[in-house]
Amino acid sequence: MARLLDRQVRLLKYLTSGDAIFRESGNRPLDAGLRGIDPVRLHCEARFSHEKRMQKIAAVLPKTFDLLGVERGAVLREFAAACPPLDISRIRNARQFHAFLAARWRGRAPVPPYLFDVAGFELACAEARIDADRASAVEPTLTGPRSIRRRPGVALVRTSFDIRPIFESDRKGVEPIQREVLQAIACHAGEPHICDLTREVFDLLAALDSWASVTKLFDADRLIDELTEAGLLEVRR
């Protein structure tokens, strides 16, 4: 039983390796624990699984994949070698890819320079959808003093470039301007809605992870009403 388990572990490790996916080692013999298995079939299985994984990530980060351009092949090879899959879900694989990009670009700026902003924005939109679905299944608490919190599922995004033109179909070819942009993403009926925020409102929403008494906010009734109407705040009365 132990030998079978060991062989299965070796097989899974091999199928997620660059050797299996890209045949980096050429005709080098397989590990002794995998002898007897057709290497061509292993390569086909590894390649199929890799492509399926990349499709999942691309479904979450489509603009990011497009903007990788000619570097995409090399980036995906590095990612496959450095980050074997830990989960089958789209969002967790996308998070893993985003973390890989952050580490890769820590010592060298991405090309184009706003690419990491695009990746973070796309991931935030996907996570907002998931969090909004989870939040809709939970009944809000309606007892206690009047309090507010950031609505569950609302994602806050800070970018160094104004990347909105990339996501606006009628503004193709417009290069993002380098300037700080603060936004909130709230999902309604499964679609993300983007709200531009001032620094003061962004900081307020960032601080409202849990319920806070409205009495702590002086003369803020109008702002609370506006943010609640926009789906960014939840009010408990």
PDB file of C-alpha atoms in Angstrom:
ATOM      1  CA  MET A   1       0.000   0.000   0.000  1.00  0.00           C
ATOM      2  CA  ALA A   2       2.834   2.364   0.914  1.00  0.00           C
ATOM      3  CA  ARG A   3       4.586   1.624  -2.376  1.00  0.00           C
ATOM      4  CA  LEU A   4       1.409   2.326  -4.349  1.00  0.00           C
ATOM      5  CA  LEU A   5       0.866   5.613  -2.501  1.00  0.00           C
ATOM      6  CA  ASP A   6       4.470   6.609  -3.119  1.00  0.00           C
ATOM      7  CA  ARG A   7       4.080   5.864  -6.826  1.00  0.00           C
ATOM      8  CA  GLN A   8       0.906   7.946  -7.009  1.00  0.00           C
ATOM      9  CA  VAL A   9       2.642  10.877  -5.317  1.00  0.00           C
ATOM     10  CA  ARG A  10       5.566  10.620  -7.746  1.00  0.00           C
ATOM     11  CA  LEU A  11       3.150  10.433 -10.674  1.00  0.00           C
ATOM     12  CA  LEU A  12       1.229  13.552  -9.617  1.00  0.00           C
ATOM     13  CA  LYS A  13       4.459  15.440  -9.017  1.00  0.00           C
ATOM     14  CA  TYR A  14       5.758  14.444 -12.448  1.00  0.00           C
ATOM     15  CA  LEU A  15       2.521  15.341 -14.264  1.00  0.00           C
ATOM     16  CA  THR A  16       2.739  18.928 -12.978  1.00  0.00           C
ATOM     17  CA  SER A  17       6.436  19.327 -13.821  1.00  0.00           C
ATOM     18  CA  GLY A  18       8.009  21.111 -16.760  1.00  0.00           C
ATOM     19  CA  ASP A  19       9.507  17.802 -17.882  1.00  0.00           C
ATOM     20  CA  ALA A  20       6.076  16.268 -18.356  1.00  0.00           C
ATOM     21  CA  ILE A  21       4.251  19.353 -19.662  1.00  0.00           C
ATOM     22  CA  PHE A  22       6.885  20.738 -22.011  1.00  0.00           C
ATOM     23  CA  ARG A  23       9.171  17.693 -22.426  1.00  0.00           C
ATOM     24  CA  GLU A  24      12.084  19.774 -21.220  1.00  0.00           C
ATOM     25  CA  SER A  25      14.264  16.755 -20.576  1.00  0.00           C
ATOM     26  CA  GLY A  26      13.876  15.336 -24.078  1.00  0.00           C
ATOM     27  CA  ASN A  27      14.205  11.555 -24.042  1.00  0.00           C
ATOM     28  CA  ARG A  28      15.694  11.299 -20.564  1.00  0.00           C
ATOM     29  CA  PRO A  29      14.439   8.112 -18.824  1.00  0.00           C
ATOM     30  CA  LEU A  30      11.596   8.444 -16.347  1.00  0.00           C
ATOM     31  CA  ASP A  31      12.090   8.289 -12.608  1.00  0.00           C
ATOM     32  CA  ALA A  32      12.536   4.688 -11.486  1.00  0.00           C
ATOM     33  CA  GLY A  33       9.192   4.779  -9.687  1.00  0.00           C
ATOM     34  CA  LEU A  34       7.383   5.547 -12.979  1.00  0.00           C
ATOM     35  CA  ARG A  35       9.086   2.967 -15.174  1.00  0.00           C
ATOM     36  CA  GLY A  36       6.655   0.973 -17.242  1.00  0.00           C
ATOM     37  CA  ILE A  37       4.306   3.916 -17.923  1.00  0.00           C
ATOM     38  CA  ASP A  38       4.227   5.215 -21.493  1.00  0.00           C
ATOM     39  CA  PRO A  39       6.008   8.647 -21.403  1.00  0.00           C
ATOM     40  CA  VAL A  40       4.083   9.851 -24.464  1.00  0.00           C
ATOM     41  CA  ARG A  41       0.773   9.261 -22.693  1.00  0.00           C
ATOM     42  CA  LEU A  42       2.114  10.983 -19.595  1.00  0.00           C
ATOM     43  CA  HIS A  43       3.094  14.000 -21.682  1.00  0.00           C
ATOM     44  CA  CYS A  44      -0.375  14.154 -23.291  1.00  0.00           C
ATOM     45  CA  GLU A  45      -2.077  13.942 -19.896  1.00  0.00           C
ATOM     46  CA  ALA A  46       0.247  16.574 -18.388  1.00  0.00           C
ATOM     47  CA  ARG A  47      -0.205  18.919 -21.337  1.00  0.00           C
ATOM     48  CA  PHE A  48      -3.995  18.542 -21.281  1.00  0.00           C
ATOM     49  CA  SER A  49      -4.153  19.251 -17.531  1.00  0.00           C
ATOM     50  CA  HIS A  50      -1.858  22.256 -17.912  1.00  0.00           C
ATOM     51  CA  GLU A  51      -3.927  23.746 -20.745  1.00  0.00           C
ATOM     52  CA  LYS A  52      -7.121  23.215 -18.768  1.00  0.00           C
ATOM     53  CA  ARG A  53      -5.572  24.989 -15.785  1.00  0.00           C
ATOM     54  CA  MET A  54      -4.464  27.922 -17.942  1.00  0.00           C
ATOM     55  CA  GLN A  55      -7.987  28.212 -19.375  1.00  0.00           C
ATOM     56  CA  LYS A  56      -9.370  28.495 -15.840  1.00  0.00           C
ATOM     57  CA  ILE A  57      -6.936  31.288 -14.999  1.00  0.00           C
ATOM     58  CA  ALA A  58      -7.539  33.067 -18.311  1.00  0.00           C
ATOM     59  CA  ALA A  59     -11.290  33.018 -17.612  1.00  0.00           C
ATOM     60  CA  VAL A  60     -10.629  35.080 -14.457  1.00  0.00           C
ATOM     61  CA  LEU A  61      -7.795  37.239 -15.859  1.00  0.00           C
ATOM     62  CA  PRO A  62      -8.543  37.630 -19.599  1.00  0.00           C
ATOM     63  CA  LYS A  63      -7.104  41.137 -20.038  1.00  0.00           C
ATOM     64  CA  THR A  64      -4.000  40.141 -18.095  1.00  0.00           C
ATOM     65  CA  PHE A  65      -3.386  37.214 -20.422  1.00  0.00           C
ATOM     66  CA  ASP A  66      -3.845  39.449 -23.464  1.00  0.00           C
ATOM     67  CA  LEU A  67      -1.440  42.077 -22.145  1.00  0.00           C
ATOM     68  CA  LEU A  68       1.282  39.510 -21.433  1.00  0.00           C
ATOM     69  CA  GLY A  69       1.719  39.468 -25.215  1.00  0.00           C
ATOM     70  CA  VAL A  70       4.837  37.772 -26.535  1.00  0.00           C
ATOM     71  CA  GLU A  71       6.012  37.062 -22.973  1.00  0.00           C
ATOM     72  CA  ARG A  72       2.979  34.928 -22.180  1.00  0.00           C
ATOM     73  CA  GLY A  73       4.545  31.605 -23.207  1.00  0.00           C
ATOM     74  CA  ALA A  74       7.643  32.157 -21.070  1.00  0.00           C
ATOM     75  CA  VAL A  75       5.609  33.446 -18.109  1.00  0.00           C
ATOM     76  CA  LEU A  76       3.276  30.442 -18.163  1.00  0.00           C
ATOM     77  CA  ARG A  77       6.208  28.037 -18.347  1.00  0.00           C
ATOM     78  CA  GLU A  78       7.812  29.714 -15.324  1.00  0.00           C
ATOM     79  CA  PHE A  79       4.513  29.619 -13.475  1.00  0.00           C
ATOM     80  CA  ALA A  80       3.961  25.913 -14.194  1.00  0.00           C
ATOM     81  CA  ALA A  81       7.460  25.086 -12.966  1.00  0.00           C
ATOM     82  CA  ALA A  82       7.275  27.260  -9.835  1.00  0.00           C
ATOM     83  CA  CYS A  83       3.644  26.748  -8.796  1.00  0.00           C
ATOM     84  CA  PRO A  84       2.121  23.275  -9.140  1.00  0.00           C
ATOM     85  CA  PRO A  85      -1.677  23.313  -8.792  1.00  0.00           C
ATOM     86  CA  LEU A  86      -3.066  23.159  -5.260  1.00  0.00           C
ATOM     87  CA  ASP A  87      -6.777  23.274  -6.116  1.00  0.00           C
ATOM     88  CA  ILE A  88      -9.087  22.755  -9.086  1.00  0.00           C
ATOM     89  CA  SER A  89     -11.126  25.960  -8.713  1.00  0.00           C
ATOM     90  CA  ARG A  90     -10.717  28.917 -11.060  1.00  0.00           C
ATOM     91  CA  ILE A  91     -10.403  31.520  -8.336  1.00  0.00           C
ATOM     92  CA  ARG A  92      -7.714  29.715  -6.335  1.00  0.00           C
ATOM     93  CA  ASN A  93      -5.613  29.081  -9.419  1.00  0.00           C
ATOM     94  CA  ALA A  94      -6.045  32.748 -10.398  1.00  0.00           C
ATOM     95  CA  ARG A  95      -4.930  33.821  -6.919  1.00  0.00           C
ATOM     96  CA  GLN A  96      -1.895  31.564  -7.239  1.00  0.00           C
ATOM     97  CA  PHE A  97      -1.033  33.090 -10.625  1.00  0.00           C
ATOM     98  CA  HIS A  98      -1.510  36.620  -9.280  1.00  0.00           C
ATOM     99  CA  ALA A  99       0.841  35.856  -6.358  1.00  0.00           C
ATOM    100  CA  PHE A 100       3.377  34.445  -8.825  1.00  0.00           C
ATOM    101  CA  LEU A 101       3.199  37.624 -10.936  1.00  0.00           C
ATOM    102  CA  ALA A 102       3.676  39.770  -7.821  1.00  0.00           C
ATOM    103  CA  ALA A 103       6.821  37.828  -6.897  1.00  0.00           C
ATOM    104  CA  ARG A 104       8.112  37.854 -10.499  1.00  0.00           C
ATOM    105  CA  TRP A 105       7.678  41.598 -10.874  1.00  0.00           C
ATOM    106  CA  ARG A 106       9.005  42.512  -7.457  1.00  0.00           C
ATOM    107  CA  GLY A 107      12.503  42.978  -8.824  1.00  0.00           C
ATOM    108  CA  ARG A 108      11.600  44.139 -12.331  1.00  0.00           C
ATOM    109  CA  ALA A 109       8.729  46.237 -13.599  1.00  0.00           C
ATOM    110  CA  PRO A 110       6.153  44.483 -15.796  1.00  0.00           C
ATOM    111  CA  VAL A 111       5.675  45.402 -19.431  1.00  0.00           C
ATOM    112  CA  PRO A 112       3.411  47.256 -19.892  1.00  0.00           C
ATOM    113  CA  PRO A 113       3.919  48.954 -16.493  1.00  0.00           C
ATOM    114  CA  TYR A 114       0.202  48.901 -15.631  1.00  0.00           C
ATOM    115  CA  LEU A 115      -0.107  45.129 -16.120  1.00  0.00           C
ATOM    116  CA  PHE A 116      -0.079  44.279 -12.414  1.00  0.00           C
ATOM    117  CA  ASP A 117      -2.858  46.826 -11.800  1.00  0.00           C
ATOM    118  CA  VAL A 118      -4.938  45.062 -14.459  1.00  0.00           C
ATOM    119  CA  ALA A 119      -4.303  41.648 -12.877  1.00  0.00           C
ATOM    120  CA  GLY A 120      -5.253  42.905  -9.417  1.00  0.00           C
ATOM    121  CA  PHE A 121      -8.386  44.585 -10.718  1.00  0.00           C
ATOM    122  CA  GLU A 122      -9.579  41.481 -12.580  1.00  0.00           C
ATOM    123  CA  LEU A 123      -8.939  39.267  -9.565  1.00  0.00           C
ATOM    124  CA  ALA A 124     -10.813  41.710  -7.300  1.00  0.00           C
ATOM    125  CA  CYS A 125     -13.830  41.631  -9.647  1.00  0.00           C
ATOM    126  CA  ALA A 126     -13.889  37.835  -9.580  1.00  0.00           C
ATOM    127  CA  GLU A 127     -13.583  37.715  -5.805  1.00  0.00           C
ATOM    128  CA  ALA A 128     -16.318  40.326  -5.421  1.00  0.00           C
ATOM    129  CA  ARG A 129     -18.694  38.088  -7.404  1.00  0.00           C
ATOM    130  CA  ILE A 130     -17.931  35.099  -5.186  1.00  0.00           C
ATOM    131  CA  ASP A 131     -18.160  37.075  -1.942  1.00  0.00           C
ATOM    132  CA  ALA A 132     -21.446  38.676  -3.048  1.00  0.00           C
ATOM    133  CA  ASP A 133     -22.954  35.240  -3.736  1.00  0.00           C
ATOM    134  CA  ARG A 134     -21.910  34.045  -0.286  1.00  0.00           C
ATOM    135  CA  ALA A 135     -23.203  37.191   1.399  1.00  0.00           C
ATOM    136  CA  SER A 136     -26.609  36.928  -0.284  1.00  0.00           C
ATOM    137  CA  ALA A 137     -27.176  33.594   1.443  1.00  0.00           C
ATOM    138  CA  VAL A 138     -26.730  35.148   4.908  1.00  0.00           C
ATOM    139  CA  GLU A 139     -29.563  37.075   6.539  1.00  0.00           C
ATOM    140  CA  PRO A 140     -28.393  40.447   7.930  1.00  0.00           C
ATOM    141  CA  THR A 141     -28.636  41.093  11.652  1.00  0.00           C
ATOM    142  CA  LEU A 142     -31.273  43.741  12.322  1.00  0.00           C
ATOM    143  CA  THR A 143     -31.015  44.225  16.084  1.00  0.00           C
ATOM    144  CA  GLY A 144     -28.954  46.573  18.213  1.00  0.00           C
ATOM    145  CA  PRO A 145     -27.988  50.261  17.795  1.00  0.00           C
ATOM    146  CA  ARG A 146     -27.788  51.835  14.352  1.00  0.00           C
ATOM    147  CA  SER A 147     -24.489  50.707  12.914  1.00  0.00           C
ATOM    148  CA  ILE A 148     -22.792  50.394   9.525  1.00  0.00           C
ATOM    149  CA  ARG A 149     -20.189  48.203   7.880  1.00  0.00           C
ATOM    150  CA  ARG A 150     -18.802  47.716   4.405  1.00  0.00           C
ATOM    151  CA  ARG A 151     -21.204  45.419   2.575  1.00  0.00           C
ATOM    152  CA  PRO A 152     -19.826  41.872   2.402  1.00  0.00           C
ATOM    153  CA  GLY A 153     -18.542  41.219  -1.098  1.00  0.00           C
ATOM    154  CA  VAL A 154     -17.426  44.801  -1.766  1.00  0.00           C
ATOM    155  CA  ALA A 155     -13.792  44.853  -2.892  1.00  0.00           C
ATOM    156  CA  LEU A 156     -11.585  47.924  -2.570  1.00  0.00           C
ATOM    157  CA  VAL A 157      -8.949  48.448  -5.262  1.00  0.00           C
ATOM    158  CA  ARG A 158      -6.063  50.917  -5.358  1.00  0.00           C
ATOM    159  CA  THR A 159      -4.198  51.186  -8.681  1.00  0.00           C
ATOM    160  CA  SER A 160      -1.188  53.258  -9.734  1.00  0.00           C
ATOM    161  CA  PHE A 161      -2.573  53.744 -13.253  1.00  0.00           C
ATOM    162  CA  ASP A 162      -6.006  54.755 -14.479  1.00  0.00           C
ATOM    163  CA  ILE A 163      -6.714  51.444 -16.234  1.00  0.00           C
ATOM    164  CA  ARG A 164     -10.376  52.128 -17.002  1.00  0.00           C
ATOM    165  CA  PRO A 165      -9.747  52.596 -20.762  1.00  0.00           C
ATOM    166  CA  ILE A 166      -8.588  48.967 -20.958  1.00  0.00           C
ATOM    167  CA  PHE A 167     -11.995  47.777 -19.782  1.00  0.00           C
ATOM    168  CA  GLU A 168     -14.038  50.184 -21.880  1.00  0.00           C
ATOM    169  CA  SER A 169     -14.716  48.663 -25.313  1.00  0.00           C
ATOM    170  CA  ASP A 170     -15.191  52.077 -26.990  1.00  0.00           C
ATOM    171  CA  ARG A 171     -11.748  53.342 -25.930  1.00  0.00           C
ATOM    172  CA  LYS A 172      -9.388  50.900 -27.627  1.00  0.00           C
ATOM    173  CA  GLY A 173      -5.805  52.023 -28.107  1.00  0.00           C
ATOM    174  CA  VAL A 174      -5.925  54.541 -25.238  1.00  0.00           C
ATOM    175  CA  GLU A 175      -2.924  54.168 -22.920  1.00  0.00           C
ATOM    176  CA  PRO A 176      -3.623  54.357 -19.170  1.00  0.00           C
ATOM    177  CA  ILE A 177      -2.377  57.478 -17.399  1.00  0.00           C
ATOM    178  CA  GLN A 178      -0.171  57.036 -14.349  1.00  0.00           C
ATOM    179  CA  ARG A 179      -2.128  58.338 -11.377  1.00  0.00           C
ATOM    180  CA  GLU A 180      -3.588  56.814  -8.243  1.00  0.00           C
ATOM    181  CA  VAL A 181      -7.165  55.592  -8.644  1.00  0.00           C
ATOM    182  CA  LEU A 182      -9.291  54.418  -5.714  1.00  0.00           C
ATOM    183  CA  GLN A 183     -12.318  52.265  -6.468  1.00  0.00           C
ATOM    184  CA  ALA A 184     -14.886  49.986  -4.908  1.00  0.00           C
ATOM    185  CA  ILE A 185     -16.302  46.962  -6.719  1.00  0.00           C
ATOM    186  CA  ALA A 186     -19.785  45.800  -5.802  1.00  0.00           C
ATOM    187  CA  CYS A 187     -21.619  43.015  -7.607  1.00  0.00           C
ATOM    188  CA  HIS A 188     -25.301  43.348  -8.479  1.00  0.00           C
ATOM    189  CA  ALA A 189     -27.083  40.471 -10.231  1.00  0.00           C
ATOM    190  CA  GLY A 190     -23.712  38.830 -10.866  1.00  0.00           C
ATOM    191  CA  GLU A 191     -22.185  41.854 -12.612  1.00  0.00           C
ATOM    192  CA  PRO A 192     -19.486  44.060 -11.078  1.00  0.00           C
ATOM    193  CA  HIS A 193     -20.287  47.743 -10.648  1.00  0.00           C
ATOM    194  CA  ILE A 194     -17.314  50.082 -10.256  1.00  0.00           C
ATOM    195  CA  CYS A 195     -17.450  53.197  -8.082  1.00  0.00           C
ATOM    196  CA  ASP A 196     -14.702  55.819  -8.064  1.00  0.00           C
ATOM    197  CA  LEU A 197     -13.942  57.034  -4.546  1.00  0.00           C
ATOM    198  CA  THR A 198     -12.249  59.941  -2.869  1.00  0.00           C
ATOM    199  CA  ARG A 199      -9.411  59.050  -0.511  1.00  0.00           C
ATOM    200  CA  GLU A 200     -11.584  59.896   2.513  1.00  0.00           C
ATOM    201  CA  VAL A 201     -14.414  57.569   1.434  1.00  0.00           C
ATOM    202  CA  PHE A 202     -11.950  54.830   0.440  1.00  0.00           C
ATOM    203  CA  ASP A 203     -10.296  54.994   3.870  1.00  0.00           C
ATOM    204  CA  LEU A 204     -13.703  54.985   5.573  1.00  0.00           C
ATOM    205  CA  LEU A 205     -14.848  51.860   3.723  1.00  0.00           C
ATOM    206  CA  ALA A 206     -11.491  50.174   4.351  1.00  0.00           C
ATOM    207  CA  ALA A 207     -11.959  50.745   8.097  1.00  0.00           C
ATOM    208  CA  LEU A 208     -15.476  49.285   8.162  1.00  0.00           C
ATOM    209  CA  ASP A 209     -14.654  45.561   8.108  1.00  0.00           C
ATOM    210  CA  SER A 210     -16.964  45.109  11.111  1.00  0.00           C
ATOM    211  CA  TRP A 211     -19.979  46.924  12.524  1.00  0.00           C
ATOM    212  CA  ALA A 212     -19.354  50.472  13.762  1.00  0.00           C
ATOM    213  CA  SER A 213     -21.764  52.796  15.506  1.00  0.00           C
ATOM    214  CA  VAL A 214     -23.065  55.633  13.333  1.00  0.00           C
ATOM    215  CA  THR A 215     -22.712  57.993  16.301  1.00  0.00           C
ATOM    216  CA  LYS A 216     -18.942  57.884  15.735  1.00  0.00           C
ATOM    217  CA  LEU A 217     -19.429  59.636  12.386  1.00  0.00           C
ATOM    218  CA  PHE A 218     -20.337  63.292  12.769  1.00  0.00           C
ATOM    219  CA  ASP A 219     -22.926  64.669  10.325  1.00  0.00           C
ATOM    220  CA  ALA A 220     -22.539  61.731   7.907  1.00  0.00           C
ATOM    221  CA  ASP A 221     -26.196  60.770   7.268  1.00  0.00           C
ATOM    222  CA  ARG A 222     -26.162  61.911   3.655  1.00  0.00           C
ATOM    223  CA  LEU A 223     -22.901  60.082   2.893  1.00  0.00           C
ATOM    224  CA  ILE A 224     -24.197  56.913   4.563  1.00  0.00           C
ATOM    225  CA  ASP A 225     -27.378  57.079   2.489  1.00  0.00           C
ATOM    226  CA  GLU A 226     -25.399  57.530  -0.743  1.00  0.00           C
ATOM    227  CA  LEU A 227     -23.018  54.672  -0.011  1.00  0.00           C
ATOM    228  CA  THR A 228     -25.886  52.418   1.039  1.00  0.00           C
ATOM    229  CA  GLU A 229     -27.810  53.213  -2.149  1.00  0.00           C
ATOM    230  CA  ALA A 230     -24.667  52.408  -4.162  1.00  0.00           C
ATOM    231  CA  GLY A 231     -24.500  48.997  -2.476  1.00  0.00           C
ATOM    232  CA  LEU A 232     -21.251  49.718  -0.656  1.00  0.00           C
ATOM    233  CA  LEU A 233     -22.569  49.950   2.907  1.00  0.00           C
ATOM    234  CA  GLU A 234     -24.853  47.791   5.000  1.00  0.00           C
ATOM    235  CA  VAL A 235     -26.917  49.479   7.719  1.00  0.00           C
ATOM    236  CA  ARG A 236     -28.153  47.816  10.896  1.00  0.00           C
ATOM    237  CA  ARG A 237     -30.926  49.657  12.729  1.00  0.00           C
TER     238      ARG A 237
END
